[in-house]
Amino acid sequence: MSLIVFGNFNQLPLVGDRYIFQPNSNNVYADFCGNPLWELFHIYYLTEIMRQKDDQKFSMALNNLAKGVLNETEIKLFKDREVDASAIPCKAIRLFRSIAKVYAFNDKIIQLDNKKITAEAIDKVKCQPNDNVKNRLLKAARDATARECQGFPYNLNSSLNVKYMITV
């Protein structure tokens, strides 16, 4: 079977996760074995820029931004494209550099609305442990951070008047 996979080596990994081609950090032997999933693949680097091909300066600035080597002219190019936070439409999708900033922004927006909803997780223990073990497991799930639960908080605060983008 032939399989073609595309990707951008300058793209950031998922929040709280690793690049798909990196060894599994949960497996102590991963550093010894690597990731066998990718051993049969051949890499071909695509070097022609398509999206920004008509704006060479911006294209180079984006590449240098990804590498962390911007010069003063490129920094000015990005600064000139900044807009004041008050000029951003309320319904615009926002990208943040940390999950903490996402939560802070979401909390701020929810506080502005009078139609708030809190959805509480319903955790279940599938095996049949004794009550003591079951209660400890449920408490651990309740006390865990959203990051420890693959992004799912125990209490999810939201608003009826806000559109959400949910990724799984």
XYZ file of N, CA and C in Angstrom:
504
model
N 0.851 -1.169 0.000
C 0.000 0.000 0.000
C 0.898 1.233 0.000
N 0.591 2.153 -0.862
C 1.312 3.422 -0.901
C 0.563 4.438 -0.059
N 1.308 5.212 0.678
C 0.708 6.212 1.557
C 1.534 7.482 1.466
N 0.867 8.590 1.214
C 1.538 9.886 1.159
C 1.049 10.710 2.341
N 1.992 11.210 3.126
C 1.666 11.996 4.316
C 2.298 13.367 4.152
N 1.520 14.415 4.403
C 2.025 15.778 4.300
C 2.114 16.387 5.689
N 3.048 17.282 5.877
C 3.148 17.971 7.148
C 4.092 19.141 7.056
N 4.101 19.925 8.100
C 4.948 21.105 8.178
C 5.864 20.928 9.376
N 7.161 20.814 9.131
C 8.105 20.590 10.213
C 8.244 21.799 11.135
N 7.748 22.949 10.706
C 7.789 24.141 11.556
C 6.517 24.317 12.373
N 5.553 23.443 12.187
C 4.289 23.567 12.917
C 4.492 23.177 14.376
N 3.801 23.879 15.259
C 3.895 23.582 16.684
C 3.148 22.295 17.000
N 3.586 21.563 18.037
C 2.837 20.366 18.428
C 1.516 20.763 19.073
N 0.620 19.816 19.209
C -0.639 20.068 19.896
C -0.362 20.507 21.323
N -1.237 21.315 21.884
C -1.069 21.769 23.262
C -1.092 20.555 24.175
N -0.072 20.417 25.006
C -0.010 19.321 25.963
C 0.341 17.984 25.339
N 0.801 17.976 24.095
C 1.125 16.714 23.436
C 2.478 16.846 22.757
N 2.868 15.837 22.041
C 4.155 15.818 21.352
C 3.906 15.716 19.851
N 4.968 15.917 19.085
C 4.866 15.694 17.652
C 4.593 14.214 17.410
N 3.838 13.901 16.378
C 3.467 12.515 16.102
C 4.685 11.648 15.780
N 5.753 12.241 15.259
C 6.924 11.467 14.879
C 7.934 11.315 16.015
N 7.660 11.907 17.174
C 8.561 11.773 18.311
C 8.264 10.486 19.074
N 9.279 9.932 19.751
C 9.036 8.740 20.565
C 8.020 9.027 21.667
N 7.309 8.006 22.078
C 6.304 8.120 23.131
C 6.992 8.338 24.471
N 6.772 9.480 25.100
C 7.438 9.802 26.363
C 6.913 8.965 27.522
N 5.777 8.287 27.349
C 5.237 7.429 28.404
C 5.867 6.043 28.400
N 6.665 5.750 27.390
C 7.293 4.443 27.265
C 8.787 4.600 27.524
N 9.284 3.958 28.587
C 10.696 4.126 28.961
C 11.647 3.584 27.899
N 11.180 2.682 27.044
C 12.030 2.101 26.012
C 11.963 2.862 24.691
N 11.132 3.870 24.619
C 10.916 4.585 23.357
C 12.198 5.215 22.824
N 13.038 5.740 23.705
C 14.278 6.366 23.243
C 15.231 5.338 22.629
N 15.136 4.095 23.070
C 15.984 3.044 22.506
C 15.464 2.578 21.148
N 14.156 2.502 21.032
C 13.531 1.918 19.839
C 13.132 2.951 18.798
N 12.993 4.199 19.209
C 12.490 5.205 18.289
C 11.004 5.006 18.070
N 10.517 5.471 16.947
C 9.107 5.308 16.624
C 9.014 4.474 15.347
N 8.758 3.158 15.474
C 8.771 2.287 14.293
C 7.719 2.646 13.250
N 6.729 3.421 13.641
C 5.692 3.834 12.700
C 6.296 4.533 11.480
N 7.357 5.309 11.686
C 7.892 6.150 10.614
C 9.127 5.566 9.933
N 9.604 4.396 10.353
C 10.842 3.846 9.796
C 10.751 3.514 8.306
N 9.564 3.189 7.819
C 9.409 2.812 6.413
C 9.121 3.997 5.497
N 9.030 5.191 6.075
C 8.715 6.383 5.286
C 9.991 7.037 4.773
N 9.882 7.655 3.613
C 10.965 8.474 3.065
C 10.503 9.922 3.112
N 11.395 10.812 3.496
C 11.041 12.226 3.605
C 11.503 12.970 2.358
N 10.595 13.734 1.793
C 10.903 14.622 0.682
C 10.504 16.021 1.114
N 11.459 16.907 1.173
C 11.186 18.272 1.613
C 10.648 19.094 0.446
N 9.510 19.716 0.661
C 8.938 20.612 -0.340
C 9.465 22.011 -0.038
N 10.145 22.597 -0.989
C 10.804 23.874 -0.728
C 10.148 25.055 -1.431
N 9.212 24.798 -2.319
C 8.549 25.891 -3.021
C 7.389 26.419 -2.182
N 7.389 27.713 -1.939
C 6.340 28.355 -1.149
C 5.193 28.713 -2.076
N 3.986 28.302 -1.687
C 2.829 28.535 -2.549
C 1.939 29.670 -2.034
N 1.588 29.653 -0.761
C 0.620 30.634 -0.242
C 1.121 32.068 -0.310
N 2.362 32.283 0.087
C 2.895 33.646 0.124
C 3.889 33.885 -1.014
N 3.740 33.148 -2.114
C 4.730 33.254 -3.184
C 4.788 34.641 -3.811
N 3.695 35.406 -3.697
C 3.681 36.747 -4.278
C 4.188 37.813 -3.311
N 4.492 37.427 -2.093
C 4.991 38.371 -1.086
C 6.243 37.766 -0.455
N 7.351 37.888 -1.167
C 8.601 37.248 -0.775
C 9.093 37.700 0.602
N 8.952 38.988 0.906
C 9.417 39.490 2.209
C 8.637 38.848 3.352
N 7.315 38.780 3.198
C 6.476 38.189 4.237
C 6.752 36.686 4.352
N 6.957 36.044 3.224
C 7.263 34.620 3.204
C 8.548 34.316 3.973
N 9.586 35.088 3.714
C 10.862 34.900 4.421
C 10.706 35.207 5.907
N 9.933 36.239 6.218
C 9.711 36.598 7.622
C 9.003 35.460 8.361
N 8.014 34.826 7.726
C 7.318 33.696 8.354
C 8.271 32.532 8.609
N 9.121 32.235 7.637
C 10.105 31.159 7.818
C 11.077 31.488 8.937
N 11.535 32.728 8.977
C 12.466 33.126 10.030
C 11.792 33.160 11.397
N 10.508 33.509 11.431
C 9.751 33.473 12.684
C 9.706 32.046 13.223
N 9.445 31.083 12.339
C 9.391 29.678 12.746
C 10.737 29.199 13.276
N 11.819 29.729 12.709
C 13.161 29.333 13.147
C 13.645 30.139 14.348
N 12.938 31.230 14.666
C 13.345 32.077 15.787
C 14.518 32.973 15.473
N 14.640 33.394 14.213
C 15.787 34.219 13.810
C 15.342 35.460 13.038
N 14.387 36.196 13.570
C 13.898 37.409 12.903
C 14.924 38.534 12.980
N 15.039 39.299 11.894
C 15.860 40.510 11.944
C 14.939 41.701 12.242
N 15.511 42.871 12.409
C 14.730 44.056 12.800
C 13.664 44.423 11.762
N 13.990 44.295 10.488
C 13.026 44.617 9.429
C 11.819 43.685 9.493
N 12.078 42.407 9.738
C 10.988 41.429 9.819
C 10.133 41.646 11.066
N 10.771 42.004 12.159
C 10.015 42.314 13.382
C 9.087 43.490 13.117
N 9.605 44.518 12.432
C 8.779 45.687 12.103
C 7.624 45.294 11.181
N 7.881 44.390 10.251
C 6.831 43.917 9.347
C 5.666 43.305 10.139
N 5.970 42.498 11.135
C 4.914 41.897 11.967
C 4.259 42.931 12.872
N 5.064 43.823 13.441
C 4.515 44.862 14.330
C 3.541 45.769 13.579
N 3.844 46.044 12.312
C 2.962 46.894 11.502
C 1.611 46.231 11.229
N 1.540 44.920 11.370
C 0.288 44.192 11.124
C -0.517 43.968 12.403
N 0.007 44.381 13.537
C -0.718 44.229 14.798
C -1.904 45.179 14.837
N -2.967 44.740 15.495
C -4.136 45.592 15.689
C -4.405 45.695 17.181
N -5.078 46.757 17.561
C -5.446 46.943 18.957
C -6.486 45.895 19.343
N -6.402 45.386 20.556
C -7.331 44.348 21.019
C -8.782 44.792 20.914
N -9.034 46.075 21.091
C -10.414 46.575 21.017
C -10.960 46.554 19.586
N -10.075 46.440 18.591
C -10.509 46.427 17.191
C -10.847 45.020 16.696
N -10.570 44.016 17.509
C -10.847 42.636 17.103
C -12.328 42.350 17.312
N -13.028 41.865 16.298
C -14.455 41.555 16.461
C -14.679 40.524 17.569
N -15.773 40.663 18.284
C -16.082 39.756 19.399
C -16.120 38.300 18.964
N -16.585 38.053 17.754
C -16.775 36.675 17.308
C -15.539 36.088 16.628
N -14.448 36.821 16.598
C -13.234 36.317 15.958
C -12.655 35.161 16.770
N -12.111 34.177 16.066
C -11.431 33.075 16.746
C -10.077 33.586 17.205
N -9.734 33.263 18.419
C -8.467 33.712 18.984
C -7.550 32.525 19.214
N -6.278 32.740 18.947
C -5.268 31.723 19.203
C -4.378 32.219 20.330
N -4.099 31.352 21.291
C -3.281 31.730 22.437
C -2.071 30.817 22.522
N -1.025 31.316 23.145
C 0.203 30.539 23.228
C 0.221 29.572 24.392
N -0.744 29.654 25.297
C -0.784 28.711 26.415
C -2.229 28.400 26.777
N -2.439 27.247 27.362
C -3.781 26.853 27.775
C -4.273 27.758 28.902
N -3.356 28.268 29.725
C -3.744 29.178 30.813
C -4.372 30.445 30.239
N -3.807 30.961 29.137
C -4.376 32.160 28.509
C -5.740 31.857 27.882
N -5.910 30.650 27.362
C -7.213 30.247 26.815
C -8.256 30.267 27.923
N -7.935 29.629 29.057
C -8.883 29.581 30.173
C -9.186 30.976 30.712
N -8.162 31.821 30.811
C -8.379 33.183 31.324
C -9.309 33.963 30.394
N -9.090 33.848 29.093
C -9.949 34.551 28.137
C -11.377 34.017 28.200
N -11.519 32.693 28.201
C -12.856 32.096 28.263
C -13.591 32.525 29.527
N -12.902 32.516 30.659
C -13.534 32.931 31.921
C -13.992 34.382 31.852
N -13.160 35.243 31.243
C -13.515 36.663 31.125
C -14.773 36.839 30.273
N -14.839 36.138 29.161
C -16.001 36.228 28.269
C -17.256 35.691 28.955
N -17.116 34.583 29.651
C -18.272 33.980 30.330
C -18.798 34.908 31.421
N -17.899 35.599 32.126
C -18.324 36.510 33.196
C -19.132 37.684 32.651
N -18.921 38.050 31.393
C -19.650 39.171 30.792
C -21.089 38.808 30.427
N -21.394 37.528 30.404
C -22.706 37.067 29.953
C -23.573 36.665 31.141
N -24.870 36.867 31.015
C -25.762 36.492 32.113
C -26.388 35.112 31.903
N -26.075 34.449 30.808
C -26.606 33.108 30.552
C -25.470 32.087 30.649
N -25.056 31.829 31.873
C -23.936 30.924 32.120
C -24.444 29.509 32.369
N -23.643 28.546 31.968
C -23.954 27.132 32.191
C -22.696 26.463 32.733
N -22.862 25.591 33.711
C -21.756 24.770 34.183
C -22.149 23.313 33.997
N -21.370 22.607 33.208
C -21.594 21.173 33.003
C -20.601 20.426 33.879
N -21.105 19.551 34.718
C -20.251 18.781 35.625
C -20.057 17.377 35.052
N -18.828 16.903 35.103
C -18.519 15.572 34.576
C -19.231 14.500 35.392
N -19.598 13.445 34.725
C -20.158 12.273 35.403
C -19.144 11.152 35.212
N -18.371 10.893 36.248
C -17.335 9.867 36.179
C -17.886 8.548 36.699
N -17.479 7.474 36.044
C -17.903 6.140 36.461
C -16.688 5.237 36.530
N -16.689 4.341 37.491
C -15.632 3.343 37.621
C -16.183 2.051 37.028
N -15.551 1.557 35.970
C -16.084 0.394 35.264
C -15.823 -0.918 35.993
N -14.668 -1.038 36.629
C -14.395 -2.278 37.348
C -15.201 -2.295 38.652
N -15.091 -3.321 39.419
C -15.884 -3.465 40.646
C -14.992 -3.435 41.889
N -14.292 -2.324 42.153
C -13.456 -2.280 43.359
C -14.330 -2.082 44.596
N -13.684 -2.201 45.761
C -14.453 -1.918 46.980
C -14.744 -0.422 47.041
N -15.638 -0.026 47.920
C -16.085 1.378 47.987
C -14.943 2.343 48.258
N -13.981 1.940 49.079
C -12.848 2.807 49.413
C -12.036 3.128 48.153
N -11.708 2.110 47.377
C -10.928 2.306 46.148
C -11.739 3.114 45.138
N -13.011 2.782 45.002
C -13.884 3.492 44.066
C -13.952 4.979 44.399
N -14.124 5.309 45.679
C -14.196 6.713 46.103
C -12.880 7.439 45.862
N -11.756 6.750 46.081
C -10.445 7.373 45.830
C -10.267 7.659 44.340
N -10.676 6.721 43.492
C -10.566 6.931 42.043
C -11.428 8.101 41.584
N -12.648 8.163 42.075
C -13.546 9.259 41.692
C -13.035 10.602 42.195
N -12.469 10.623 43.405
C -11.905 11.869 43.951
C -10.697 12.301 43.119
N -9.857 11.336 42.735
C -8.685 11.661 41.911
C -9.120 12.256 40.575
N -10.172 11.702 39.982
C -10.681 12.242 38.713
C -11.245 13.640 38.915
N -11.948 13.853 40.007
C -12.562 15.159 40.296
C -11.494 16.221 40.554
N -10.394 15.829 41.213
C -9.351 16.788 41.587
C -8.302 16.998 40.498
N -8.323 16.178 39.468
C -7.313 16.285 38.411
C -7.519 17.561 37.601
N -6.429 18.071 37.069
C -6.523 19.247 36.199
C -7.027 18.813 34.828
N -7.513 19.764 34.067
C -7.981 19.460 32.711
C -6.844 18.873 31.881
N -5.645 19.369 32.082
C -4.495 18.862 31.324
C -4.250 17.384 31.617
N -4.428 16.993 32.879
C -4.238 15.594 33.256
C -5.350 14.698 32.711
N -6.450 15.303 32.285
C -7.615 14.554 31.770
C -7.816 14.804 30.283
N -6.719 14.970 29.556
C -6.747 15.186 28.109
C -7.606 16.378 27.707
N -7.587 17.421 28.537
C -8.278 18.661 28.209
C -9.706 18.750 28.689
N -10.198 17.721 29.361
C -11.582 17.734 29.835
C -11.629 18.107 31.309
N -12.113 19.297 31.642
C -12.198 19.689 33.053
C -13.372 19.000 33.738
N -13.325 18.933 35.064
C -14.438 18.343 35.819
C -15.669 19.231 35.698
N -15.459 20.539 35.818
C -16.542 21.508 35.624
C -16.225 22.332 34.386
N -17.117 22.302 33.423
C -16.934 23.064 32.194
C -17.897 24.241 32.209
N -17.343 25.435 32.376
C -18.154 26.654 32.389
C -18.293 27.173 30.965
N -19.500 27.543 30.603
C -19.733 28.070 29.265
C -20.886 29.060 29.299
N -21.168 29.621 28.150
C -22.217 30.623 28.023
C -23.078 30.281 26.814
N -24.365 30.547 26.910
C -25.274 30.285 25.787
C -25.012 31.208 24.604
N -24.454 32.388 24.848
C -24.294 33.390 23.799
C -22.911 33.403 23.156
N -22.111 32.387 23.406
C -20.752 32.346 22.868
C -20.615 31.119 21.976
N -19.965 31.293 20.820
C -19.668 30.156 19.949
C -18.345 29.551 20.397
N -18.280 28.240 20.385
C -17.074 27.544 20.816
C -16.518 26.698 19.686
N -15.200 26.604 19.648
C -14.539 25.695 18.732
C -13.949 24.591 19.597
N -14.426 23.381 19.417
C -13.984 22.265 20.245
C -13.191 21.311 19.369
N -12.017 20.921 19.832
C -11.194 19.966 19.101
C -11.010 18.725 19.951
N -10.958 17.602 19.301
C -10.789 16.330 20.017
C -9.592 15.616 19.448
